[in-house]
PDB file of C-alpha atoms in Angstrom:
ATOM      1  CA  MET L   1      33.762  14.026  93.904  1.00 75.00           C
ATOM      2  CA  SER L   2      35.812  12.296  91.225  1.00 86.00           C
ATOM      3  CA  TYR L   3      39.425  11.512  92.040  1.00 94.00           C
ATOM      4  CA  ASN L   4      42.389  11.962  89.713  1.00 94.00           C
ATOM      5  CA  LYS L   5      45.352  12.124  92.116  1.00 96.00           C
ATOM      6  CA  ILE L   6      44.179   9.482  94.573  1.00 98.00           C
ATOM      7  CA  GLU L   7      42.091   6.326  94.515  1.00 97.00           C
ATOM      8  CA  ILE L   8      39.930   4.855  97.250  1.00 97.00           C
ATOM      9  CA  GLU L   9      38.623   1.396  98.073  1.00 97.00           C
ATOM     10  CA  ILE L  10      36.534  -0.075 100.893  1.00 97.00           C
ATOM     11  CA  ALA L  11      37.102  -3.670 102.022  1.00 94.00           C
ATOM     12  CA  ASN L  12      36.282  -5.468 105.281  1.00 90.00           C
ATOM     13  CA  GLY L  13      35.213  -2.266 106.972  1.00 94.00           C
ATOM     14  CA  VAL L  14      38.513  -0.576 106.052  1.00 97.00           C
ATOM     15  CA  GLY L  15      38.863   2.465 103.836  1.00 98.00           C
ATOM     16  CA  ILE L  16      42.011   2.434 101.703  1.00 98.00           C
ATOM     17  CA  ILE L  17      43.339   5.645 100.156  1.00 98.00           C
ATOM     18  CA  ARG L  18      46.196   5.430  97.666  1.00 98.00           C
ATOM     19  CA  LEU L  19      48.078   8.516  96.523  1.00 98.00           C
ATOM     20  CA  ASN L  20      48.118   8.098  92.764  1.00 97.00           C
ATOM     21  CA  ASP L  21      50.590  10.334  90.959  1.00 96.00           C
ATOM     22  CA  PRO L  22      53.528   7.927  90.621  1.00 96.00           C
ATOM     23  CA  GLU L  23      55.236   9.796  87.783  1.00 95.00           C
ATOM     24  CA  ARG L  24      55.780  12.724  90.196  1.00 95.00           C
ATOM     25  CA  LEU L  25      56.555  10.366  93.083  1.00 96.00           C
ATOM     26  CA  ASN L  26      53.250  11.486  94.609  1.00 97.00           C
ATOM     27  CA  ALA L  27      54.514  14.995  95.295  1.00 96.00           C
ATOM     28  CA  THR L  28      51.623  16.947  96.767  1.00 95.00           C
ATOM     29  CA  THR L  29      49.565  19.407  94.773  1.00 94.00           C
ATOM     30  CA  ARG L  30      46.517  21.407  95.775  1.00 94.00           C
ATOM     31  CA  GLN L  31      44.366  19.005  93.797  1.00 95.00           C
ATOM     32  CA  MET L  32      45.794  15.952  95.556  1.00 96.00           C
ATOM     33  CA  LEU L  33      45.343  17.536  98.990  1.00 96.00           C
ATOM     34  CA  GLU L  34      41.752  18.563  98.211  1.00 97.00           C
ATOM     35  CA  GLU L  35      40.915  15.064  96.994  1.00 97.00           C
ATOM     36  CA  LEU L  36      42.609  13.524 100.014  1.00 98.00           C
ATOM     37  CA  HIS L  37      40.733  15.767 102.438  1.00 98.00           C
ATOM     38  CA  GLU L  38      37.389  14.926 100.836  1.00 97.00           C
ATOM     39  CA  ALA L  39      38.157  11.191 100.790  1.00 98.00           C
ATOM     40  CA  VAL L  40      39.148  11.164 104.461  1.00 98.00           C
ATOM     41  CA  GLY L  41      35.798  12.702 105.418  1.00 96.00           C
ATOM     42  CA  LYS L  42      33.907  10.234 103.245  1.00 97.00           C
ATOM     43  CA  LEU L  43      35.688   7.183 104.628  1.00 97.00           C
ATOM     44  CA  GLU L  44      35.414   8.357 108.222  1.00 97.00           C
ATOM     45  CA  SER L  45      31.634   8.103 107.916  1.00 95.00           C
ATOM     46  CA  GLU L  46      31.591   4.845 105.939  1.00 96.00           C
ATOM     47  CA  THR L  47      34.350   2.720 107.517  1.00 97.00           C
ATOM     48  CA  ALA L  48      35.817   1.818 110.903  1.00 97.00           C
ATOM     49  CA  ALA L  49      39.509   2.297 110.046  1.00 98.00           C
ATOM     50  CA  ILE L  50      41.526   3.973 107.281  1.00 98.00           C
ATOM     51  CA  VAL L  51      44.798   3.082 105.560  1.00 98.00           C
ATOM     52  CA  LEU L  52      46.733   5.740 103.649  1.00 98.00           C
ATOM     53  CA  THR L  53      49.225   4.300 101.205  1.00 98.00           C
ATOM     54  CA  THR L  54      50.445   4.880  97.673  1.00 95.00           C
ATOM     55  CA  LYS L  55      50.690   3.796  94.074  1.00 96.00           C
ATOM     56  CA  GLY L  56      54.213   3.577  92.687  1.00 96.00           C
ATOM     57  CA  ARG L  57      57.632   3.370  94.289  1.00 96.00           C
ATOM     58  CA  ALA L  58      57.418   6.404  96.598  1.00 97.00           C
ATOM     59  CA  PHE L  59      54.968   7.401  99.293  1.00 98.00           C
ATOM     60  CA  CYS L  60      55.415  11.144  98.764  1.00 97.00           C
ATOM     61  CA  ALA L  61      58.320  13.246  97.496  1.00 96.00           C
ATOM     62  CA  GLY L  62      57.077  16.283  99.421  1.00 93.00           C
ATOM     63  CA  ALA L  63      55.647  19.421  97.872  1.00 88.00           C
ATOM     64  CA  GLY L  64      56.616  19.900  94.248  1.00 73.00           C
ATOM     65  CA  LEU L  65      59.151  22.721  94.064  1.00 63.00           C
ATOM     66  CA  ASP L  66      57.590  23.802  90.771  1.00 57.00           C
ATOM     67  CA  ARG L  67      54.310  24.353  92.657  1.00 57.00           C
ATOM     68  CA  LEU L  68      56.063  26.324  95.390  1.00 54.00           C
ATOM     69  CA  GLY L  69      57.379  28.660  92.750  1.00 52.00           C
ATOM     70  CA  GLU L  70      53.809  29.704  92.007  1.00 55.00           C
ATOM     71  CA  ASP L  71      53.638  31.294  95.469  1.00 58.00           C
ATOM     72  CA  ALA L  72      56.885  33.244  95.357  1.00 61.00           C
ATOM     73  CA  ALA L  73      55.533  35.939  97.684  1.00 72.00           C
ATOM     74  CA  ASP L  74      54.556  33.392 100.350  1.00 84.00           C
ATOM     75  CA  VAL L  75      55.552  29.761  99.832  1.00 82.00           C
ATOM     76  CA  GLY L  76      53.723  28.861 103.043  1.00 87.00           C
ATOM     77  CA  ILE L  77      50.266  29.824 101.800  1.00 90.00           C
ATOM     78  CA  GLY L  78      49.491  26.254 100.763  1.00 90.00           C
ATOM     79  CA  LEU L  79      50.067  25.158 104.342  1.00 92.00           C
ATOM     80  CA  GLU L  80      47.403  27.550 105.562  1.00 93.00           C
ATOM     81  CA  THR L  81      44.861  26.708 102.880  1.00 93.00           C
ATOM     82  CA  HIS L  82      45.384  22.967 102.295  1.00 94.00           C
ATOM     83  CA  VAL L  83      47.956  21.106 104.388  1.00 95.00           C
ATOM     84  CA  ASN L  84      47.144  22.300 107.899  1.00 96.00           C
ATOM     85  CA  PRO L  85      43.350  21.882 107.568  1.00 97.00           C
ATOM     86  CA  LEU L  86      43.934  18.299 106.372  1.00 97.00           C
ATOM     87  CA  LEU L  87      46.233  17.555 109.304  1.00 97.00           C
ATOM     88  CA  ARG L  88      43.663  18.914 111.755  1.00 97.00           C
ATOM     89  CA  THR L  89      40.982  16.696 110.209  1.00 97.00           C
ATOM     90  CA  LEU L  90      43.240  13.652 110.485  1.00 97.00           C
ATOM     91  CA  ARG L  91      43.994  14.435 114.130  1.00 97.00           C
ATOM     92  CA  ASP L  92      40.288  14.671 114.990  1.00 96.00           C
ATOM     93  CA  LEU L  93      39.034  11.568 113.174  1.00 97.00           C
ATOM     94  CA  ASP L  94      36.520   9.312 114.912  1.00 96.00           C
ATOM     95  CA  VAL L  95      38.299   6.244 113.527  1.00 97.00           C
ATOM     96  CA  PRO L  96      41.927   5.089 113.766  1.00 98.00           C
ATOM     97  CA  TRP L  97      44.132   5.378 110.710  1.00 98.00           C
ATOM     98  CA  ILE L  98      47.367   3.828 109.491  1.00 98.00           C
ATOM     99  CA  SER L  99      50.003   5.133 107.099  1.00 98.00           C
ATOM    100  CA  ALA L 100      51.717   2.468 104.979  1.00 98.00           C
ATOM    101  CA  VAL L 101      54.814   3.947 103.352  1.00 98.00           C
ATOM    102  CA  ARG L 102      57.418   2.837 100.853  1.00 98.00           C
ATOM    103  CA  GLY L 103      60.321   4.552  99.133  1.00 98.00           C
ATOM    104  CA  ALA L 104      60.675   8.305  99.618  1.00 98.00           C
ATOM    105  CA  VAL L 105      58.770   9.798 102.568  1.00 98.00           C
ATOM    106  CA  VAL L 106      59.891  13.387 102.202  1.00 97.00           C
ATOM    107  CA  GLY L 107      58.991  16.839 103.503  1.00 95.00           C
ATOM    108  CA  VAL L 108      55.279  17.394 103.925  1.00 95.00           C
ATOM    109  CA  GLY L 109      54.809  13.725 103.024  1.00 97.00           C
ATOM    110  CA  CYS L 110      56.917  12.830 106.032  1.00 97.00           C
ATOM    111  CA  GLY L 111      54.689  14.906 108.296  1.00 96.00           C
ATOM    112  CA  LEU L 112      51.582  13.358 106.757  1.00 97.00           C
ATOM    113  CA  ALA L 113      52.853   9.815 107.312  1.00 98.00           C
ATOM    114  CA  LEU L 114      54.012  10.467 110.872  1.00 97.00           C
ATOM    115  CA  SER L 115      50.661  11.954 111.904  1.00 97.00           C
ATOM    116  CA  ALA L 116      49.036   8.506 111.612  1.00 98.00           C
ATOM    117  CA  ASP L 117      48.080   6.446 114.647  1.00 98.00           C
ATOM    118  CA  LEU L 118      50.188   3.538 113.429  1.00 98.00           C
ATOM    119  CA  ILE L 119      52.994   3.720 110.855  1.00 98.00           C
ATOM    120  CA  ILE L 120      53.991   0.692 108.783  1.00 98.00           C
ATOM    121  CA  ALA L 121      57.089   1.082 106.597  1.00 98.00           C
ATOM    122  CA  SER L 122      58.406  -1.156 103.865  1.00 98.00           C
ATOM    123  CA  GLU L 123      62.072  -2.037 103.787  1.00 98.00           C
ATOM    124  CA  SER L 124      62.656   0.451 100.952  1.00 98.00           C
ATOM    125  CA  ALA L 125      61.181   3.395 102.862  1.00 98.00           C
ATOM    126  CA  PHE L 126      63.301   6.308 103.981  1.00 98.00           C
ATOM    127  CA  PHE L 127      62.312   9.479 105.808  1.00 98.00           C
ATOM    128  CA  LEU L 128      63.806  12.812 104.825  1.00 98.00           C
ATOM    129  CA  GLN L 129      63.391  16.301 106.199  1.00 96.00           C
ATOM    130  CA  GLY L 130      65.124  17.911 103.240  1.00 94.00           C
ATOM    131  CA  PHE L 131      64.081  21.509 103.881  1.00 93.00           C
ATOM    132  CA  ALA L 132      67.576  22.701 104.815  1.00 94.00           C
ATOM    133  CA  ARG L 133      68.765  21.672 101.343  1.00 91.00           C
ATOM    134  CA  VAL L 134      66.578  24.352  99.748  1.00 87.00           C
ATOM    135  CA  GLY L 135      66.546  26.997 102.476  1.00 91.00           C
ATOM    136  CA  LEU L 136      63.118  26.267 103.911  1.00 91.00           C
ATOM    137  CA  VAL L 137      61.891  25.014 107.296  1.00 94.00           C
ATOM    138  CA  PRO L 138      60.039  21.805 108.205  1.00 94.00           C
ATOM    139  CA  ASP L 139      56.274  21.761 107.727  1.00 95.00           C
ATOM    140  CA  GLY L 140      53.434  19.269 107.692  1.00 95.00           C
ATOM    141  CA  GLY L 141      53.508  19.227 111.492  1.00 96.00           C
ATOM    142  CA  SER L 142      57.009  17.763 111.479  1.00 96.00           C
ATOM    143  CA  THR L 143      58.484  19.989 114.196  1.00 96.00           C
ATOM    144  CA  TYR L 144      55.701  18.860 116.531  1.00 96.00           C
ATOM    145  CA  LEU L 145      55.624  15.202 115.524  1.00 96.00           C
ATOM    146  CA  LEU L 146      59.366  14.571 115.457  1.00 97.00           C
ATOM    147  CA  THR L 147      60.173  16.267 118.749  1.00 96.00           C
ATOM    148  CA  ARG L 148      57.501  14.185 120.482  1.00 95.00           C
ATOM    149  CA  ALA L 149      58.298  10.883 118.799  1.00 96.00           C
ATOM    150  CA  LEU L 150      62.083  11.226 119.131  1.00 96.00           C
ATOM    151  CA  THR L 151      64.525  12.868 121.485  1.00 95.00           C
ATOM    152  CA  ARG L 152      65.106  16.554 120.793  1.00 95.00           C
ATOM    153  CA  ASN L 153      68.624  16.003 119.460  1.00 97.00           C
ATOM    154  CA  ARG L 154      67.520  13.241 117.075  1.00 97.00           C
ATOM    155  CA  ALA L 155      64.738  15.454 115.745  1.00 97.00           C
ATOM    156  CA  MET L 156      67.339  18.207 115.307  1.00 97.00           C
ATOM    157  CA  GLU L 157      69.612  15.784 113.450  1.00 97.00           C
ATOM    158  CA  MET L 158      66.893  14.929 110.946  1.00 97.00           C
ATOM    159  CA  MET L 159      65.966  18.567 110.356  1.00 96.00           C
ATOM    160  CA  LEU L 160      69.335  20.349 110.508  1.00 97.00           C
ATOM    161  CA  LEU L 161      71.447  17.802 108.616  1.00 97.00           C
ATOM    162  CA  ALA L 162      68.709  16.768 106.159  1.00 96.00           C
ATOM    163  CA  ASP L 163      70.038  13.203 105.946  1.00 97.00           C
ATOM    164  CA  LYS L 164      67.936  10.204 104.989  1.00 97.00           C
ATOM    165  CA  LEU L 165      66.666   8.001 107.800  1.00 98.00           C
ATOM    166  CA  SER L 166      66.220   4.389 106.682  1.00 98.00           C
ATOM    167  CA  ALA L 167      63.188   2.336 107.649  1.00 98.00           C
ATOM    168  CA  LYS L 168      65.415   0.126 109.788  1.00 98.00           C
ATOM    169  CA  GLN L 169      66.822   3.088 111.708  1.00 98.00           C
ATOM    170  CA  ALA L 170      63.387   4.695 111.991  1.00 98.00           C
ATOM    171  CA  HIS L 171      62.150   1.507 113.632  1.00 98.00           C
ATOM    172  CA  GLU L 172      65.128   1.415 115.977  1.00 98.00           C
ATOM    173  CA  TRP L 173      64.433   5.026 116.959  1.00 97.00           C
ATOM    174  CA  GLY L 174      60.759   4.259 117.593  1.00 97.00           C
ATOM    175  CA  LEU L 175      59.495   6.435 114.749  1.00 97.00           C
ATOM    176  CA  VAL L 176      57.575   3.612 113.014  1.00 98.00           C
ATOM    177  CA  ASN L 177      55.692   0.640 114.407  1.00 98.00           C
ATOM    178  CA  ARG L 178      56.739  -2.069 111.978  1.00 98.00           C
ATOM    179  CA  VAL L 179      58.966  -2.693 108.966  1.00 98.00           C
ATOM    180  CA  VAL L 180      57.823  -5.277 106.411  1.00 98.00           C
ATOM    181  CA  PRO L 181      58.970  -6.462 102.961  1.00 98.00           C
ATOM    182  CA  ASP L 182      57.893  -4.142 100.150  1.00 97.00           C
ATOM    183  CA  ALA L 183      55.590  -6.747  98.627  1.00 97.00           C
ATOM    184  CA  ASP L 184      53.744  -7.167 101.933  1.00 98.00           C
ATOM    185  CA  LEU L 185      53.248  -3.486 102.783  1.00 98.00           C
ATOM    186  CA  GLU L 186      49.600  -2.924 101.907  1.00 97.00           C
ATOM    187  CA  SER L 187      48.431  -6.353 103.032  1.00 97.00           C
ATOM    188  CA  ALA L 188      50.192  -5.943 106.389  1.00 98.00           C
ATOM    189  CA  ALA L 189      48.626  -2.518 106.945  1.00 98.00           C
ATOM    190  CA  CYS L 190      45.167  -3.696 105.897  1.00 98.00           C
ATOM    191  CA  GLU L 191      45.395  -6.711 108.197  1.00 97.00           C
ATOM    192  CA  ILE L 192      46.022  -4.428 111.170  1.00 98.00           C
ATOM    193  CA  ALA L 193      43.303  -2.023 110.005  1.00 98.00           C
ATOM    194  CA  ALA L 194      40.799  -4.887 109.714  1.00 97.00           C
ATOM    195  CA  ARG L 195      41.628  -5.829 113.288  1.00 97.00           C
ATOM    196  CA  LEU L 196      40.926  -2.245 114.351  1.00 97.00           C
ATOM    197  CA  ALA L 197      37.705  -2.226 112.330  1.00 96.00           C
ATOM    198  CA  ARG L 198      36.461  -5.218 114.330  1.00 96.00           C
ATOM    199  CA  GLY L 199      37.124  -3.352 117.572  1.00 96.00           C
ATOM    200  CA  PRO L 200      34.896  -1.090 119.689  1.00 96.00           C
ATOM    201  CA  LYS L 201      34.633   1.917 117.364  1.00 95.00           C
ATOM    202  CA  VAL L 202      33.457   4.477 119.913  1.00 95.00           C
ATOM    203  CA  ALA L 203      36.119   3.546 122.450  1.00 96.00           C
ATOM    204  CA  LEU L 204      38.909   3.510 119.856  1.00 97.00           C
ATOM    205  CA  GLY L 205      37.863   6.929 118.608  1.00 96.00           C
ATOM    206  CA  MET L 206      37.900   8.357 122.118  1.00 96.00           C
ATOM    207  CA  MET L 207      41.203   6.654 122.825  1.00 97.00           C
ATOM    208  CA  ARG L 208      43.020   8.225 119.889  1.00 96.00           C
ATOM    209  CA  ARG L 209      41.656  11.685 120.662  1.00 94.00           C
ATOM    210  CA  MET L 210      42.720  11.337 124.306  1.00 95.00           C
ATOM    211  CA  VAL L 211      46.264  10.468 123.261  1.00 96.00           C
ATOM    212  CA  TRP L 212      46.479  13.522 120.998  1.00 95.00           C
ATOM    213  CA  LYS L 213      45.203  15.727 123.809  1.00 94.00           C
ATOM    214  CA  ALA L 214      47.655  14.168 126.265  1.00 95.00           C
ATOM    215  CA  LEU L 215      50.596  15.347 124.168  1.00 94.00           C
ATOM    216  CA  ASP L 216      49.938  18.903 125.356  1.00 93.00           C
ATOM    217  CA  SER L 217      48.066  18.359 128.608  1.00 94.00           C
ATOM    218  CA  PRO L 218      49.221  18.302 132.232  1.00 94.00           C
ATOM    219  CA  TRP L 219      48.831  15.185 134.362  1.00 92.00           C
ATOM    220  CA  GLU L 220      45.649  16.266 136.147  1.00 95.00           C
ATOM    221  CA  ALA L 221      43.940  17.146 132.865  1.00 92.00           C
ATOM    222  CA  CYS L 222      44.740  13.677 131.502  1.00 92.00           C
ATOM    223  CA  LEU L 223      43.284  12.020 134.590  1.00 91.00           C
ATOM    224  CA  LYS L 224      40.111  14.077 134.226  1.00 92.00           C
ATOM    225  CA  ALA L 225      39.818  13.292 130.521  1.00 91.00           C
ATOM    226  CA  GLU L 226      40.223   9.562 131.192  1.00 89.00           C
ATOM    227  CA  ARG L 227      37.530   9.645 133.858  1.00 91.00           C
ATOM    228  CA  GLU L 228      35.035  11.428 131.581  1.00 92.00           C
ATOM    229  CA  ALA L 229      35.782   9.203 128.600  1.00 92.00           C
ATOM    230  CA  GLN L 230      35.429   6.060 130.705  1.00 91.00           C
ATOM    231  CA  ARG L 231      31.901   7.107 131.686  1.00 93.00           C
ATOM    232  CA  ALA L 232      30.995   7.492 128.017  1.00 93.00           C
ATOM    233  CA  ALA L 233      32.667   4.221 127.000  1.00 92.00           C
ATOM    234  CA  GLY L 234      30.902   2.361 129.791  1.00 93.00           C
ATOM    235  CA  ASN L 235      27.531   3.398 128.369  1.00 93.00           C
ATOM    236  CA  THR L 236      28.132   1.912 124.912  1.00 94.00           C
ATOM    237  CA  GLU L 237      26.634  -1.287 123.556  1.00 93.00           C
ATOM    238  CA  ASP L 238      30.164  -2.419 122.719  1.00 94.00           C
ATOM    239  CA  PHE L 239      31.123  -2.386 126.399  1.00 93.00           C
ATOM    240  CA  LYS L 240      28.120  -4.555 127.264  1.00 94.00           C
ATOM    241  CA  GLU L 241      29.101  -6.962 124.496  1.00 93.00           C
ATOM    242  CA  GLY L 242      32.768  -6.932 125.524  1.00 93.00           C
ATOM    243  CA  LEU L 243      31.902  -7.714 129.137  1.00 92.00           C
ATOM    244  CA  ALA L 244      29.481 -10.469 128.156  1.00 94.00           C
ATOM    245  CA  ALA L 245      32.070 -12.001 125.817  1.00 93.00           C
ATOM    246  CA  PHE L 246      34.691 -11.931 128.562  1.00 91.00           C
ATOM    247  CA  LEU L 247      32.396 -13.678 131.053  1.00 94.00           C
ATOM    248  CA  GLU L 248      31.286 -16.217 128.442  1.00 95.00           C
ATOM    249  CA  LYS L 249      34.880 -16.807 127.283  1.00 94.00           C
ATOM    250  CA  ARG L 250      34.196 -16.015 123.618  1.00 94.00           C
ATOM    251  CA  PRO L 251      35.418 -13.409 121.120  1.00 94.00           C
ATOM    252  CA  PRO L 252      33.402 -10.165 121.242  1.00 95.00           C
ATOM    253  CA  ALA L 253      31.248  -9.110 118.296  1.00 94.00           C
ATOM    254  CA  PHE L 254      31.443  -5.335 118.470  1.00 94.00           C
ATOM    255  CA  LYS L 255      28.862  -3.262 116.580  1.00 91.00           C
ATOM    256  CA  GLY L 256      30.530   0.146 116.756  1.00 89.00           C
ATOM    257  CA  ARG L 257      27.993   1.790 119.047  1.00 89.00           C
TER     258      ARG L 257
END
C-alpha cells in the first residue's frame, strides 16, 4: 500500500509512523485512518516497538468538521467503520507502542494518543476534548481512557468544559508519562522505543494485553491471567537468556522468542 497521509520508517527495530497532513493539522480522514491501520499491521509483524508521531506543528486536530458534514444523517458512522476498528487493533498489538505528541491533540486525536502504552508530550502539546463546543460527544475511546487515567471529576472537567489541558498539567495529572522540549520529542520517544525493542518481545506483548484486560477484570481474574501468562513466559527462550544473564551478571541479549 502506498501512503499519502502518513509516512513510515523502520530503525533499530522500531517502527515509526508519522501522520503527514500538516496543512490540515493532521485532522483525520478516512484515507489517513485506512493508511494508519494498514501501517500498524505491517509494523507489528516487522518491528518490536512502534512510535506514532507527526509531521508539522500539531499531532491531530481531531476529525475534520468538513468530513463530518458528509455524514449528516449519522456523524458517528466513521467511528464504526474506521476509528473503532483501528483502536481495537492498537489495543491488541503484540508489541508495545508509544505516542509522541506536539501541539494540538484534539478530539479523536486525543483518544488515539491516549490509547498508547506510553505517552510522550512536547512542551507545546495540549489536550482538548472540544466536542461540547460543537454539540457532539467524546469519541476515540476518550470516555473510557480518561475516566481510567484520571479521577472521574477531572475527566468530566475536560469533557464538559472543553478547556485545553497543557502538557505540564497533563503530566501533573498523570495523563502523560513525560514532557520534553519540542525539538527532542521524536528522539526521546524513539530512544524509549529502542529500549523496548531490545526487551523480551513475547513477555512485553503479554504484559500489555494483561494490563488492558485488567482494566475491566475482577481481582481473581487478574490473578488467574497472571498465572497463565507466567507459564507461557517461563517457556520462552528470552526467559532462559534473561536468567542466564542475571546469573552471569551481564546484560541480556533477548531474541524475541
